[in-house]
Short mmCIF file of C-alpha atoms and ligand atoms in Angstrom, two decimals:
data_model
loop_
_atom_site.label_atom_id
_atom_site.label_comp_id
_atom_site.label_asym_id
_atom_site.label_seq_id
_atom_site.Cartn_x
_atom_site.Cartn_y
_atom_site.Cartn_z
CA MET A 218 -0.12 -0.31 0.18
CA ALA A 219 1.11 3.54 -1.01
CA LYS A 220 2.73 5.33 2.18
CA ARG A 221 0.26 7.83 3.75
CA TYR A 222 2.90 10.23 5.26
CA TRP A 223 6.19 10.92 4.42
CA ASN A 224 7.04 11.90 7.98
CA GLU A 225 4.13 10.79 10.11
CA LYS A 226 5.66 11.73 13.47
CA ILE A 227 5.86 15.32 12.55
CA GLU A 228 2.40 15.30 10.17
CA CYS A 229 0.37 13.78 12.82
CA MET A 230 2.09 15.45 15.70
CA GLU A 231 -0.25 16.45 18.75
CA LEU A 232 -0.62 20.17 19.21
CA PRO A 233 1.01 20.78 22.49
CA ASP A 234 4.21 18.80 20.91
CA MET A 235 4.16 20.68 17.94
CA ARG A 236 4.09 24.07 19.92
CA ALA A 237 7.00 22.82 22.30
CA LEU A 238 8.93 21.82 19.27
CA GLN A 239 8.39 25.34 17.48
CA SER A 240 9.25 27.02 20.91
CA GLU A 241 12.68 25.48 21.15
CA ARG A 242 13.51 25.94 17.56
CA LEU A 243 12.38 29.54 17.62
CA VAL A 244 14.42 30.79 20.65
CA LYS A 245 17.67 28.97 18.88
CA GLN A 246 16.68 30.81 15.82
CA VAL A 247 16.37 34.25 17.00
CA LYS A 248 19.61 33.76 18.67
CA HIS A 249 21.21 32.48 15.08
CA VAL A 250 19.86 35.69 13.68
CA TRP A 251 20.78 38.36 16.50
CA ASP A 252 24.35 36.97 16.30
CA ASN A 253 24.79 36.67 12.44
CA VAL A 254 22.26 39.18 10.70
CA PRO A 255 23.35 42.81 11.87
CA TYR A 256 20.27 44.24 9.80
CA TYR A 257 17.67 42.13 11.90
CA ARG A 258 19.63 42.92 15.11
CA LYS A 259 18.93 46.57 13.99
CA LYS A 260 15.46 46.10 13.83
CA MET A 261 15.25 44.19 16.84
CA GLU A 262 17.08 46.93 18.86
CA GLU A 263 14.78 49.44 17.64
CA LYS A 264 12.04 47.78 18.71
CA GLY A 265 13.71 47.10 22.23
CA VAL A 266 13.79 43.33 22.09
CA THR A 267 16.61 41.16 22.83
CA PRO A 268 16.81 37.38 22.44
CA ASP A 269 16.19 37.15 25.95
CA ASP A 270 12.82 38.09 25.35
CA ILE A 271 11.68 35.37 23.13
CA LYS A 272 11.12 32.10 25.64
CA GLY A 273 9.00 30.55 23.04
CA ILE A 274 6.23 30.86 20.81
CA ASP A 275 4.27 33.24 23.00
CA ASP A 276 6.57 35.82 22.46
CA LEU A 277 6.93 35.72 18.69
CA HIS A 278 4.74 38.61 18.35
CA LYS A 279 7.23 40.83 20.20
CA LEU A 280 9.82 40.54 16.99
CA PRO A 281 9.70 42.98 14.30
CA PHE A 282 8.30 42.46 10.98
CA LEU A 283 10.30 41.63 7.67
CA SER A 284 8.80 43.13 4.19
CA LYS A 285 9.68 42.62 0.87
CA ALA A 286 11.14 46.36 0.99
CA ASP A 287 13.67 44.97 3.62
CA LEU A 288 14.79 42.14 1.11
CA ARG A 289 15.22 44.66 -1.21
CA ASP A 290 17.28 47.04 0.83
CA ALA A 291 19.31 44.31 2.04
CA TYR A 292 20.21 42.65 -1.43
CA PRO A 293 21.97 40.75 -1.92
CA TYR A 294 23.85 39.77 1.12
CA GLY A 295 22.30 41.81 4.01
CA LEU A 296 20.19 38.87 5.71
CA LEU A 297 22.63 36.01 4.88
CA ALA A 298 23.30 34.35 8.37
CA LYS A 299 26.05 31.98 7.23
CA PRO A 300 29.20 32.58 5.60
CA LEU A 301 28.91 32.07 1.84
CA THR A 302 31.39 29.28 1.85
CA ASP A 303 28.55 27.23 3.84
CA CYS A 304 26.07 27.90 1.03
CA VAL A 305 25.35 25.71 -1.68
CA ARG A 306 22.59 27.39 -3.75
CA ILE A 307 21.05 30.91 -4.62
CA GLN A 308 17.34 30.78 -6.07
CA SER A 309 15.34 33.94 -7.02
CA THR A 310 11.82 34.91 -7.07
CA SER A 311 9.97 35.34 -10.54
CA GLY A 312 9.69 39.03 -9.84
CA THR A 313 5.86 38.70 -10.45
CA THR A 314 5.48 42.40 -8.33
CA GLY A 315 8.57 44.16 -8.83
CA LYS A 316 12.46 43.41 -8.69
CA ARG A 317 13.60 39.95 -8.03
CA VAL A 318 15.00 38.88 -4.50
CA VAL A 319 17.48 36.35 -4.23
CA ALA A 320 17.71 33.54 -1.09
CA PHE A 321 20.55 31.35 -0.16
CA TYR A 322 20.40 27.92 1.14
CA THR A 323 23.07 25.67 2.89
CA GLN A 324 22.91 21.91 2.26
CA ASN A 325 20.65 21.44 5.32
CA ASP A 326 18.44 24.33 4.04
CA VAL A 327 17.91 22.12 0.63
CA ASP A 328 17.62 19.04 2.65
CA MET A 329 14.70 20.55 4.42
CA TRP A 330 13.04 22.17 1.56
CA GLU A 331 13.14 19.02 -0.44
CA ASP A 332 11.89 17.04 2.60
CA CYS A 333 9.04 19.50 2.77
CA VAL A 334 8.29 18.68 -1.05
CA ALA A 335 8.42 14.86 -0.25
CA ARG A 336 5.56 15.29 2.05
CA ALA A 337 3.61 17.05 -0.68
CA ILE A 338 4.34 14.35 -3.28
CA THR A 339 3.34 11.47 -1.02
CA ALA A 340 0.33 13.29 0.01
CA ALA A 341 -0.47 13.22 -3.32
CA GLY A 342 -0.37 9.64 -3.52
CA GLY A 343 3.56 9.34 -4.95
CA THR A 344 5.89 6.88 -4.16
CA ASN A 345 9.01 5.32 -5.67
CA GLU A 346 6.70 3.50 -8.22
CA ASP A 347 5.64 6.92 -9.91
CA VAL A 348 7.10 8.82 -12.75
CA CYS A 349 6.85 12.36 -11.83
CA GLN A 350 7.20 14.75 -14.92
CA VAL A 351 8.57 18.16 -13.56
CA ALA A 352 7.41 20.79 -16.08
CA TYR A 353 8.14 23.68 -13.74
CA GLY A 354 10.65 26.27 -15.04
CA TYR A 355 14.08 24.97 -13.94
CA GLY A 356 16.71 27.65 -13.24
CA LEU A 357 16.55 30.33 -10.88
CA PHE A 358 12.77 29.90 -10.14
CA THR A 359 12.28 27.64 -7.24
CA GLY A 360 9.60 25.70 -8.88
CA GLY A 361 11.84 23.09 -10.84
CA SER A 362 14.48 22.42 -8.28
CA GLY A 363 11.92 22.21 -5.49
CA LEU A 364 9.82 19.55 -7.30
CA HIS A 365 12.74 18.01 -8.59
CA GLY A 366 14.44 17.46 -5.17
CA GLY A 367 11.23 16.17 -3.58
CA SER A 368 10.76 13.69 -6.30
CA HIS A 369 14.00 12.28 -5.97
CA LYS A 370 13.58 11.96 -2.18
CA VAL A 371 10.37 10.05 -2.51
CA GLY A 372 12.37 7.87 -5.26
CA CYS A 373 10.24 8.70 -8.35
CA LEU A 374 11.66 8.29 -11.53
CA THR A 375 11.97 11.83 -12.24
CA LEU A 376 11.66 13.35 -15.87
CA PRO A 377 13.07 16.94 -15.36
CA MET A 378 11.27 18.40 -18.62
CA SER A 379 11.08 22.15 -17.33
CA SER A 380 8.49 24.32 -18.72
CA GLY A 381 7.53 24.72 -22.50
CA ASN A 382 7.80 22.56 -25.81
CA THR A 383 4.23 21.32 -24.65
CA GLU A 384 3.79 18.88 -27.46
CA ARG A 385 7.40 16.92 -26.67
CA GLN A 386 5.99 17.27 -22.89
CA ILE A 387 3.10 15.29 -23.91
CA GLN A 388 4.89 12.70 -26.04
CA PHE A 389 7.20 11.98 -23.24
CA MET A 390 4.20 11.79 -20.81
CA MET A 391 2.84 9.06 -23.13
CA ASP A 392 6.09 7.10 -24.25
CA LEU A 393 7.48 7.05 -20.35
CA GLY A 394 4.42 6.68 -18.65
CA ALA A 395 4.34 9.87 -16.44
CA THR A 396 1.80 9.29 -13.39
CA ILE A 397 2.26 12.70 -11.77
CA LEU A 398 2.48 16.19 -13.22
CA CYS A 399 3.96 19.22 -11.42
CA CYS A 400 3.94 22.74 -13.19
CA THR A 401 1.77 25.78 -12.61
CA PRO A 402 -1.97 25.30 -12.80
CA SER A 403 -1.84 27.84 -15.92
CA TYR A 404 0.53 25.46 -17.60
CA ALA A 405 -1.59 22.32 -16.56
CA ALA A 406 -4.66 23.73 -18.40
CA TYR A 407 -2.71 24.58 -21.45
CA ILE A 408 -1.11 20.89 -21.30
CA GLY A 409 -4.80 19.63 -21.18
CA GLU A 410 -5.87 21.95 -23.90
CA THR A 411 -2.97 20.66 -26.26
CA LEU A 412 -3.77 17.13 -25.44
CA HIS A 413 -7.07 17.18 -26.66
CA ASP A 414 -5.83 19.25 -29.77
CA MET A 415 -3.35 16.44 -30.48
CA GLY A 416 -6.59 14.21 -30.86
CA TYR A 417 -5.68 12.11 -27.36
CA THR A 418 -7.99 11.67 -24.41
CA PRO A 419 -7.00 11.34 -20.88
CA ASP A 420 -7.21 7.63 -21.53
CA ASP A 421 -4.03 7.73 -23.69
CA ILE A 422 -1.93 9.05 -20.79
CA LYS A 423 -1.14 7.41 -17.54
CA LEU A 424 -1.28 10.64 -15.34
CA LYS A 425 -3.09 9.94 -11.96
CA ALA A 426 -2.46 13.13 -10.25
CA GLY A 427 -0.97 16.87 -10.51
CA ILE A 428 0.62 19.24 -8.03
CA PHE A 429 0.24 22.44 -9.07
CA GLY A 430 0.90 25.81 -7.58
CA ALA A 431 3.07 29.13 -7.69
CA GLU A 432 -0.03 31.11 -8.61
CA PRO A 433 -3.57 31.81 -7.57
CA TRP A 434 -6.25 29.27 -9.06
CA THR A 435 -10.04 28.88 -8.72
CA GLU A 436 -11.60 25.71 -7.58
CA GLU A 437 -13.37 25.85 -10.96
CA MET A 438 -10.18 25.79 -12.91
CA ARG A 439 -9.15 22.62 -10.46
CA ARG A 440 -12.08 20.88 -11.69
CA GLU A 441 -11.37 21.86 -15.49
CA ILE A 442 -7.77 20.54 -15.18
CA GLU A 443 -8.80 17.52 -13.51
CA ARG A 444 -11.48 16.78 -16.08
CA SER A 445 -9.05 17.36 -19.27
CA LEU A 446 -6.14 15.36 -18.01
CA GLY A 447 -8.14 12.43 -16.05
CA ILE A 448 -6.47 13.54 -12.66
CA LYS A 449 -6.64 14.69 -8.97
CA ALA A 450 -5.28 17.95 -8.85
CA TYR A 451 -3.25 19.11 -5.60
CA ASP A 452 -2.30 22.49 -4.66
CA ILE A 453 1.05 23.59 -3.26
CA TYR A 454 1.97 26.80 -1.92
CA GLY A 455 5.31 28.43 -1.19
CA LEU A 456 7.70 31.39 -1.80
CA THR A 457 11.32 31.84 -2.45
CA GLU A 458 11.82 34.03 0.66
CA THR A 459 10.98 30.79 2.71
CA SER A 460 12.48 28.29 0.78
CA GLY A 461 10.09 27.41 -2.26
CA PRO A 462 7.07 25.50 -3.08
CA GLY A 463 6.35 22.94 -0.26
CA VAL A 464 5.60 25.06 2.58
CA ALA A 465 2.18 24.12 2.67
CA PHE A 466 0.51 21.25 0.54
CA GLU A 467 -2.94 19.70 -0.04
CA CYS A 468 -4.03 16.25 1.10
CA GLU A 469 -6.74 14.35 -0.51
CA GLU A 470 -9.44 16.11 1.02
CA GLN A 471 -8.27 19.27 -1.07
CA SER A 472 -9.77 21.67 1.39
CA GLY A 473 -6.88 24.01 2.02
CA MET A 474 -3.08 23.35 2.33
CA HIS A 475 -1.29 21.72 5.58
CA ILE A 476 1.48 24.08 6.74
CA ASN A 477 4.99 22.52 7.44
CA GLU A 478 4.74 23.84 10.86
CA ASP A 479 7.78 21.99 12.12
CA ASN A 480 9.65 24.47 9.96
CA PHE A 481 7.61 27.55 9.40
CA ILE A 482 5.41 29.12 12.08
CA ALA A 483 2.26 30.69 10.46
CA GLU A 484 0.46 34.07 11.49
CA ILE A 485 -2.22 36.09 10.28
CA ILE A 486 -2.20 39.85 10.73
CA ASP A 487 -4.30 42.57 9.77
CA PRO A 488 -2.13 43.88 6.76
CA ASP A 489 -2.93 47.69 7.88
CA THR A 490 -2.23 47.75 11.51
CA GLY A 491 0.17 44.63 12.07
CA GLU A 492 -2.20 43.27 14.68
CA VAL A 493 -2.16 39.64 14.92
CA LEU A 494 -5.80 38.03 14.37
CA PRO A 495 -7.29 35.27 15.77
CA GLU A 496 -7.50 31.89 13.98
CA GLY A 497 -10.23 31.88 11.18
CA SER A 498 -9.55 35.60 10.46
CA LYS A 499 -8.74 36.57 6.95
CA GLY A 500 -5.41 38.67 6.88
CA GLU A 501 -1.82 38.71 5.48
CA LEU A 502 0.15 35.45 5.75
CA VAL A 503 3.16 36.00 8.04
CA PHE A 504 6.02 33.26 8.27
CA THR A 505 8.98 32.51 10.52
CA SER A 506 11.27 29.85 9.31
CA ILE A 507 12.63 28.08 12.48
CA THR A 508 15.21 25.91 10.78
CA LYS A 509 16.57 27.44 8.04
CA GLU A 510 19.89 28.33 8.19
CA ALA A 511 21.34 30.49 5.50
CA PHE A 512 18.36 32.83 5.00
CA PRO A 513 16.29 32.35 8.09
CA LEU A 514 13.61 35.32 7.69
CA LEU A 515 11.58 36.00 11.14
CA ARG A 516 8.05 37.40 10.57
CA TYR A 517 8.18 37.65 6.84
CA ARG A 518 5.21 39.49 5.84
CA THR A 519 4.33 37.53 2.50
CA ARG A 520 1.38 39.90 1.34
CA ASP A 521 -0.89 36.83 0.48
CA ILE A 522 -4.04 37.18 2.23
CA CYS A 523 -5.73 33.85 3.63
CA VAL A 524 -7.24 32.16 6.46
CA LEU A 525 -5.79 29.70 8.87
CA SER A 526 -7.59 27.12 10.16
CA ARG A 527 -6.81 23.88 12.80
CA GLY A 528 -10.00 21.92 12.15
CA LYS A 529 -9.48 17.97 12.11
CA CYS A 530 -8.80 16.63 8.67
CA SER A 531 -9.58 13.68 7.30
CA CYS A 532 -6.13 12.59 6.37
CA GLY A 533 -5.05 12.44 9.84
CA ARG A 534 -2.62 15.24 9.68
CA THR A 535 -2.54 17.74 12.57
CA LEU A 536 -0.68 20.31 10.48
CA ILE A 537 -2.50 23.85 10.53
CA LYS A 538 -4.23 24.63 6.89
CA MET A 539 -4.27 27.90 5.10
CA SER A 540 -6.80 28.45 2.39
CA LYS A 541 -5.95 29.06 -1.05
CA PRO A 542 -4.45 32.56 -1.01
CA MET A 543 -7.00 35.02 -2.13
CA GLY A 544 -4.89 37.41 -4.02
CA ARG A 545 -1.92 39.45 -2.79
CA SER A 546 -2.34 42.47 -1.04
CA ASP A 547 0.00 44.11 -3.54
CA ASP A 548 -2.12 42.65 -6.56
CA MET A 549 -4.46 45.36 -6.15
CA LEU A 550 -4.81 47.53 -9.26
CA ILE A 551 -5.65 51.23 -8.48
CA ILE A 552 -7.95 51.83 -11.89
CA LYS A 553 -10.01 55.28 -12.14
CA GLY A 554 -9.30 55.75 -8.33
CA VAL A 555 -11.00 52.22 -7.60
CA ASN A 556 -9.22 49.17 -6.16
CA VAL A 557 -9.53 46.40 -8.16
CA PHE A 558 -8.42 42.82 -7.45
CA PRO A 559 -7.64 40.51 -10.38
CA SER A 560 -9.46 37.69 -8.68
CA GLN A 561 -12.69 39.87 -8.53
CA ILE A 562 -12.64 39.79 -12.23
CA GLU A 563 -12.31 36.14 -12.01
CA THR A 564 -15.13 35.51 -9.82
CA VAL A 565 -17.48 37.23 -12.58
CA LEU A 566 -15.99 35.30 -15.48
CA ILE A 567 -16.76 32.52 -13.61
CA LYS A 568 -20.07 33.12 -13.01
CA ASP A 569 -20.66 34.09 -16.87
CA PHE A 570 -18.70 31.42 -18.23
CA LYS A 571 -19.48 28.50 -15.68
CA ALA A 572 -15.38 28.05 -16.01
CA THR A 573 -12.32 30.22 -16.09
CA PRO A 574 -11.61 31.40 -19.66
CA ASN A 575 -8.35 32.81 -20.80
CA TYR A 576 -8.56 36.35 -20.10
CA GLN A 577 -6.06 39.36 -19.72
CA ILE A 578 -6.42 42.64 -17.83
CA VAL A 579 -5.21 45.68 -19.97
CA VAL A 580 -4.96 49.29 -18.27
CA ASP A 581 -3.43 52.21 -20.00
CA ARG A 582 -3.61 55.93 -19.37
CA VAL A 583 -4.85 58.11 -22.35
CA GLY A 584 -4.42 61.92 -21.49
CA ASN A 585 -5.32 62.10 -17.52
CA ALA A 586 -7.88 59.24 -17.75
CA ASP A 587 -7.32 55.42 -17.33
CA THR A 588 -8.54 53.20 -19.94
CA PHE A 589 -9.58 49.62 -18.71
CA GLU A 590 -10.27 46.68 -21.11
CA ILE A 591 -10.89 42.78 -20.39
CA LYS A 592 -9.86 40.58 -23.28
CA ILE A 593 -12.00 37.35 -22.91
CA GLU A 594 -11.22 34.42 -25.11
CA LEU A 595 -14.38 32.96 -26.52
CA SER A 596 -14.56 28.93 -26.51
CA PRO A 597 -14.48 27.30 -29.94
CA ASP A 598 -18.11 26.45 -29.51
CA MET A 599 -19.03 29.81 -28.53
CA PHE A 600 -17.16 31.50 -31.22
CA SER A 601 -19.57 29.58 -33.50
CA ASP A 602 -22.64 31.12 -31.86
CA THR A 603 -24.83 33.91 -33.36
CA ILE A 604 -23.62 37.58 -33.05
CA LYS A 605 -26.58 37.75 -31.05
CA ASP A 606 -25.68 35.46 -28.45
CA VAL A 607 -22.09 36.64 -28.31
CA PHE A 608 -23.61 40.09 -28.02
CA THR A 609 -25.79 39.37 -25.15
CA LEU A 610 -22.69 37.83 -23.49
CA GLU A 611 -20.92 40.70 -23.66
CA LYS A 612 -23.68 42.84 -22.23
CA LYS A 613 -23.88 40.43 -19.30
CA LEU A 614 -20.27 40.59 -18.64
CA SER A 615 -20.42 44.36 -18.68
CA ALA A 616 -23.10 44.58 -16.45
CA ASP A 617 -21.63 42.30 -13.93
CA ILE A 618 -18.09 43.98 -13.83
CA VAL A 619 -20.02 47.39 -13.15
CA GLN A 620 -21.98 45.59 -10.43
CA ILE A 621 -18.81 44.06 -8.54
CA LEU A 622 -16.24 46.73 -9.26
CA GLY A 623 -18.29 50.04 -9.79
CA ILE A 624 -16.40 50.94 -12.81
CA LYS A 625 -17.06 50.16 -16.37
CA ALA A 626 -14.84 47.90 -18.32
CA LYS A 627 -14.32 47.49 -21.99
CA ILE A 628 -15.00 43.95 -22.49
CA SER A 629 -13.54 42.59 -25.59
CA LEU A 630 -14.25 39.15 -26.63
CA VAL A 631 -11.64 37.68 -28.70
CA GLU A 632 -11.14 34.55 -31.19
CA PRO A 633 -10.15 31.30 -29.52
CA LYS A 634 -6.56 30.68 -29.05
CA SER A 635 -5.65 34.35 -29.30
CA ILE A 636 -4.49 35.17 -25.87
CA PRO A 637 -0.91 34.03 -25.14
CA ARG A 638 -0.88 30.81 -23.08
CA SER A 639 1.72 30.56 -20.20
CA GLU A 640 4.25 27.97 -19.57
CA GLY A 641 4.91 29.37 -16.25
CA LYS A 642 2.95 32.16 -14.16
CA ALA A 643 0.10 33.31 -16.10
CA VAL A 644 0.40 37.00 -16.94
CA ARG A 645 -3.21 38.31 -16.16
CA VAL A 646 -2.74 41.98 -15.93
CA ILE A 647 -0.67 44.44 -18.50
CA ASP A 648 -0.53 47.60 -16.89
CA ARG A 649 0.69 50.15 -19.75
CA ARG A 650 0.46 53.16 -17.61
CA LYS A 651 3.61 55.26 -16.87
CA LEU A 652 2.76 56.86 -13.56
CA VAL A 653 6.08 58.33 -12.78
P1 ADP B 73 7.13 36.26 -6.90
O1 ADP B 73 6.68 37.10 -5.81
O2 ADP B 73 8.12 36.68 -7.70
O3 ADP B 73 6.15 35.70 -7.83
P2 ADP B 73 7.85 33.57 -6.08
O4 ADP B 73 8.28 33.21 -7.36
O5 ADP B 73 8.73 33.14 -4.85
O6 ADP B 73 7.84 35.13 -6.31
O7 ADP B 73 6.21 33.26 -5.85
C1 ADP B 73 5.79 33.29 -4.41
C2 ADP B 73 4.37 33.92 -4.44
O8 ADP B 73 3.43 33.01 -5.38
C3 ADP B 73 3.69 33.36 -3.44
O9 ADP B 73 4.05 34.71 -2.38
C4 ADP B 73 1.99 33.50 -3.69
O10 ADP B 73 1.68 34.90 -4.02
C5 ADP B 73 2.29 32.86 -5.12
N1 ADP B 73 1.93 31.57 -5.01
C6 ADP B 73 2.62 30.21 -4.64
N2 ADP B 73 2.00 29.23 -4.68
C7 ADP B 73 0.43 29.40 -4.69
C8 ADP B 73 -0.52 28.73 -4.45
N3 ADP B 73 -0.70 27.48 -4.48
N4 ADP B 73 -1.48 29.73 -4.92
C9 ADP B 73 -1.78 30.81 -5.02
N5 ADP B 73 -0.75 31.65 -4.95
C10 ADP B 73 0.67 31.00 -4.83
ZN1 ZN B 74 -5.42 16.99 5.41
#
């Protein structure tokens, strides 16, 4: 029988034991950072905190926050806590929301990260009998190497495809009998679409599971991917600053991701005041890495908005769960003075299309006024509908957008396959305004 847990002792640990483990590791970590990272020590001094004030997890709130701005300030070595000679790897963010940041890893850090990914692969049913196709981009981006390392740990036969060359992906998937696919959800959707276009069905491939993450995706998109590839699709979450994918992972229940709490303490804060919110509240996710050696960020503000919950999970794991991030606090666009999150637009599209279509939001400024256009791709079926049907859909979308956002968007329904597909993280927003 397939192994149910990668590390049962940790994944099913009782809460008091987990808190004791976290406390012990936190105390040690704070001392390590104080001794080795002058940048953070200064922040602690400014807040009047010393390592003596941190006796356990209940003192966590006393520590100062770190933000992406700190990472940029301290670029590249300012937050490094080990000599470079002890480091074996550098990875970098994808730069979705600005300048990239770099993170450093010792061999122990790489091992911890890969161990977290191994838990995710095991939770998705992966064993050494699986063929794991890694179609996340390899390179500085953490997706490729993270899943690659985890796949090796589990003992899967690893197919290091990287992203791109989609027909070849499908050919290899078939020839070598891949059973697990790992990539971004938008790329998984594209692989599903291409499989269909090549004249195949899910019966022609052996895939049983997919591990998808690195970008937001909806439940509807999950069902669509599951249908087009004939698999069960699992979510995985992470960020370069805390290691990479594997900080949290989904189990068979598919209702939120278990956080690897033995390595990362999670908190939810009010993004405006920094106040720690009780479990179950929606707010900004903050992580403290308690085992990382080279790049040990304390109270790092992820800017991802989500909810934490410690309800009982049918999988038997006791690790706290985070909901799917509902968008980033800095994902927000201000169009015509109104706050707009791409996820709000996606909600309308799902409602009117019954699935997430390919779409792109284009914002520009003409004179002093913002222009706001949503390009939405019609499916081949819709494309052959009468002009009247298309016109009705356009009017409905337009009205629904006004209702949810309070501002009007130009809706452009475009031909099937005219919006570029993504092989990595999907580019949903094109903001052409030059505001400086
Ligand atoms: P960048 O900030 O440049 O995109 P990363 O490549 O490190 O840097 O990506 C980390 C971010 O990706 C997270 O902070 C989060 O916003 C997003 N992300 C990662 N996994 C998921 C997921 N499963 N669902 C939604 N968003 C995710
Ligand atoms: Zn579970």
